[in-house]
Amino acid sequence: MAPGTAAPGTTVIGTAAPGAPAPGSTAEAGGPRPSFRDLLAALRRELGEASHWPAQSGFEIMTGAVLVQHTSWRSVQRSLEHLRRAGALDPAVLLSMDEATLAGLIRPSGFMTGKARSLRALAAWLTSGPGRSATTLDDDALRARLLALPGVGPETADVISLYVYHRPRFIWDAYARRMLSVVGYPVGRDYEGTRRLLEPVVAGEGLSAAEHQELHWLVVTAGPSARAREGWGAYLGRPGGSHRR
């Protein structure tokens, strides 16, 4: 999940059965599968330098990560602009608002009642709760604390960990799962299933948080057009596409 991506749960490109290589994939062709670092290098060659999350503060990143659930980034941008004008990208200001006022500001993002509660919980966590010492937590403890907040699921927790706290987390979203399936990795039925299968693999490669951020951005940049360009092979030089050099 990132600005410009589809909503969580949206099927963008068809996926293979869990644990099975996708048709035309490297695994099906009998070739070796690339490392995560190889994938980063291939996407860099194809797409150039990645962008960064468009935000002026960690709380703005958190806010965007919650608001983008089940909606488009364009809608999130409208909500963020409303919040910015109201000064509510400051967690203390946001907490001073009643829930109805906050829900009105984020109406363009949909599901505003639930998202307003999530944003208030995040703001309280940051200003008066365990979030004040979040930087001292190890990666797994931080993820567990974030997951305990209302409206923060696995993908949102990992996005916040990666972009706000600079923890090396791979984002196992729909685009990434499709890409990994195409190049021969087993994927689970959903985000968490795939994370459990492959997190030890990516952790073993030792990518930094900055590299994970870049890889995530490159994946979500390529994802929407992968089908139009004959699938991920067009980006990665795999069967089914001609990698531009």
C-alpha positions as CSV (number, residue, x, y, z in Angstrom):
1,M,0.0,0.0,0.0
2,A,1.3,3.4,-1.0
3,P,0.1,6.6,-2.6
4,G,-1.0,5.7,-6.1
5,T,-1.8,2.1,-5.3
6,A,-5.2,0.3,-5.4
7,A,-7.1,-0.3,-2.2
8,P,-6.2,-3.3,-0.1
9,G,-8.2,-6.3,-1.2
10,T,-8.5,-5.0,-4.8
11,T,-7.6,-7.6,-7.4
12,V,-5.3,-5.8,-9.9
13,I,-3.7,-8.7,-11.7
14,G,-4.8,-12.3,-11.5
15,T,-2.8,-14.5,-9.1
16,A,-1.7,-18.1,-9.2
17,A,-2.9,-20.6,-6.7
18,P,-1.2,-20.2,-3.3
19,G,2.2,-21.8,-3.3
20,A,2.2,-22.4,-7.1
21,P,4.3,-20.6,-9.6
22,A,2.4,-18.3,-12.0
23,P,2.1,-19.4,-15.7
24,G,5.2,-18.3,-17.5
25,S,7.1,-17.7,-14.3
26,T,10.8,-18.4,-13.8
27,A,10.0,-21.3,-11.6
28,E,7.7,-22.9,-14.3
29,A,10.5,-22.3,-16.9
30,G,12.9,-24.1,-14.6
31,G,15.2,-21.2,-14.1
32,P,16.6,-19.8,-10.8
33,R,14.5,-17.2,-9.0
34,P,16.0,-13.8,-8.4
35,S,16.9,-12.5,-5.0
36,F,15.0,-9.5,-3.6
37,R,18.1,-7.5,-4.2
38,D,18.1,-8.6,-7.8
39,L,14.5,-7.5,-8.1
40,L,15.4,-4.1,-6.7
41,A,18.2,-3.8,-9.2
42,A,16.1,-4.8,-12.1
43,L,13.3,-2.4,-11.3
44,R,15.9,0.4,-10.8
45,R,17.2,-0.2,-14.3
46,E,13.8,-0.1,-15.7
47,L,12.1,2.7,-13.8
48,G,15.0,4.8,-12.5
49,E,15.1,6.3,-9.0
50,A,12.1,5.8,-6.8
51,S,10.0,8.5,-5.3
52,H,9.4,9.0,-1.6
53,W,6.2,9.1,0.5
54,P,4.8,12.6,0.0
55,A,4.5,13.8,3.6
56,Q,6.0,16.4,5.8
57,S,5.9,14.5,9.1
58,G,5.7,11.0,10.5
59,F,2.1,11.6,11.6
60,E,1.1,12.6,8.1
61,I,2.5,9.3,6.8
62,M,0.5,7.4,9.5
63,T,-2.6,9.4,8.6
64,G,-2.2,8.6,4.9
65,A,-1.6,4.9,5.6
66,V,-4.9,4.7,7.4
67,L,-6.9,6.8,5.0
68,V,-5.8,4.9,1.9
69,Q,-7.4,1.7,3.1
70,H,-10.2,0.7,0.6
71,T,-9.9,3.9,-1.4
72,S,-7.7,5.7,-4.0
73,W,-4.8,8.0,-3.2
74,R,-6.6,10.8,-5.0
75,S,-9.3,10.7,-2.4
76,V,-6.8,10.5,0.4
77,Q,-5.1,13.7,-1.0
78,R,-8.4,15.6,-0.6
79,S,-8.8,14.4,2.9
80,L,-5.2,15.3,3.8
81,E,-5.7,18.8,2.4
82,H,-8.8,19.2,4.6
83,L,-6.8,18.1,7.6
84,R,-3.8,20.3,6.7
85,R,-6.0,23.4,6.5
86,A,-7.5,22.6,9.9
87,G,-4.1,22.1,11.4
88,A,-5.1,18.5,12.2
89,L,-1.9,16.9,10.8
90,D,-0.6,17.7,14.3
91,P,-1.7,14.8,16.6
92,A,-2.6,17.2,19.5
93,V,-4.8,19.3,17.3
94,L,-6.5,16.2,15.9
95,L,-7.2,14.9,19.4
96,S,-8.8,18.2,20.3
97,M,-11.5,17.7,17.6
98,D,-14.7,15.8,18.2
99,E,-15.1,12.7,16.2
100,A,-17.9,14.1,14.0
101,T,-15.7,17.1,13.0
102,L,-12.8,14.8,12.2
103,A,-15.0,12.4,10.2
104,G,-16.3,15.3,8.1
105,L,-12.7,16.4,7.2
106,I,-11.8,12.9,6.0
107,R,-15.1,12.2,4.2
108,P,-13.5,12.0,0.8
109,S,-11.6,8.8,1.9
110,G,-14.7,6.9,2.8
111,F,-15.4,4.8,5.9
112,M,-14.9,8.1,7.8
113,T,-16.3,7.0,11.2
114,G,-14.0,4.0,11.5
115,K,-11.0,5.9,10.1
116,A,-11.6,8.8,12.5
117,R,-11.4,6.4,15.4
118,S,-8.2,4.9,14.0
119,L,-6.6,8.3,13.6
120,R,-7.6,9.4,17.1
121,A,-6.1,6.1,18.5
122,L,-2.9,6.7,16.6
123,A,-2.7,10.3,17.8
124,A,-3.3,9.3,21.4
125,W,-0.7,6.5,21.1
126,L,1.9,9.0,19.9
127,T,1.2,11.7,22.4
128,S,0.4,10.0,25.6
129,G,0.7,6.2,25.1
130,P,3.4,3.7,24.2
131,G,4.1,5.5,21.0
132,R,6.2,8.0,22.9
133,S,8.8,5.3,23.3
134,A,8.2,3.5,20.0
135,T,11.8,4.1,18.8
136,T,13.1,2.0,21.7
137,L,11.0,-1.1,20.7
138,D,12.5,-3.9,18.6
139,D,10.9,-4.5,15.2
140,D,8.5,-7.2,16.3
141,A,7.4,-5.4,19.4
142,L,6.7,-2.3,17.4
143,R,4.6,-4.2,14.9
144,A,2.7,-5.9,17.7
145,R,1.9,-2.5,19.4
146,L,0.7,-1.0,16.1
147,L,-1.4,-4.0,15.3
148,A,-3.1,-3.6,18.7
149,L,-4.5,-0.2,17.5
150,P,-8.0,-0.1,16.0
151,G,-8.0,0.0,12.2
152,V,-4.3,-0.9,11.9
153,G,-3.9,-4.2,10.0
154,P,-0.7,-6.0,9.0
155,E,-0.1,-3.9,5.9
156,T,-0.7,-0.6,7.6
157,A,1.5,-1.6,10.5
158,D,4.3,-2.6,8.2
159,V,4.0,0.6,6.1
160,I,4.2,2.7,9.3
161,S,7.1,0.7,10.6
162,L,9.0,1.1,7.3
163,Y,8.3,4.8,6.5
164,V,7.9,6.4,10.0
165,Y,10.3,4.3,12.1
166,H,12.6,3.1,9.3
167,R,12.4,-0.5,10.1
168,P,13.4,-2.9,7.3
169,R,9.9,-4.3,6.4
170,F,8.9,-5.7,3.0
171,I,5.4,-4.7,2.0
172,W,3.6,-7.9,0.9
173,D,0.8,-6.1,-1.0
174,A,-1.1,-7.4,-4.0
175,Y,1.4,-6.1,-6.5
176,A,4.3,-7.6,-4.7
177,R,2.7,-10.9,-4.3
178,R,1.9,-11.1,-8.0
179,M,5.5,-10.1,-8.9
180,L,7.0,-12.7,-6.5
181,S,4.7,-15.4,-7.9
182,V,5.8,-14.6,-11.5
183,V,9.5,-14.9,-10.6
184,G,9.0,-18.2,-8.8
185,Y,8.4,-17.5,-5.2
186,P,5.6,-19.3,-3.3
187,V,2.9,-16.9,-2.2
188,G,0.2,-17.3,0.4
189,R,-3.5,-16.6,0.1
190,D,-3.1,-13.1,1.6
191,Y,-0.7,-10.6,3.0
192,E,0.1,-12.4,6.3
193,G,0.3,-15.8,4.7
194,T,2.9,-14.6,2.2
195,R,4.8,-12.7,5.0
196,R,5.1,-15.8,7.1
197,L,6.3,-17.8,4.1
198,L,8.9,-15.4,2.8
199,E,9.9,-13.0,5.6
200,P,12.9,-15.2,6.6
201,V,14.1,-15.1,3.0
202,V,14.0,-11.3,2.6
203,A,15.4,-10.8,6.1
204,G,18.4,-13.0,5.2
205,E,19.3,-10.6,2.4
206,G,19.9,-7.7,4.8
207,L,18.2,-5.0,2.8
208,S,18.2,-1.6,4.7
209,A,15.0,0.3,5.4
210,A,15.9,2.7,2.7
211,E,16.3,-0.1,0.2
212,H,12.9,-1.6,1.3
213,Q,11.3,1.8,0.8
214,E,12.7,2.1,-2.7
215,L,11.7,-1.4,-3.6
216,H,8.2,-0.8,-2.3
217,W,7.9,2.4,-4.4
218,L,9.2,0.7,-7.5
219,V,6.8,-2.2,-7.1
220,V,3.7,0.0,-6.7
221,T,4.9,2.2,-9.6
222,A,5.2,-0.8,-11.9
223,G,2.2,-2.8,-10.6
224,P,-0.7,-0.9,-12.3
225,S,0.9,-1.1,-15.8
226,A,2.4,-4.6,-15.5
227,R,-0.5,-6.2,-17.3
228,A,-0.4,-3.6,-20.1
229,R,3.3,-4.3,-20.6
230,E,2.8,-8.1,-20.8
231,G,3.2,-8.7,-17.1
232,W,6.1,-8.4,-14.7
233,G,8.4,-10.0,-17.3
234,A,8.4,-6.6,-19.1
235,Y,10.0,-5.0,-16.1
236,L,12.2,-7.9,-14.8
237,G,13.4,-9.4,-18.0
238,R,11.6,-12.7,-17.3
239,P,9.6,-14.9,-19.7
240,G,6.6,-13.1,-21.1
241,G,8.3,-9.7,-21.6
242,S,11.3,-8.0,-23.2
243,H,13.3,-6.1,-20.6
244,R,14.3,-2.7,-21.9
245,R,18.1,-2.1,-21.5
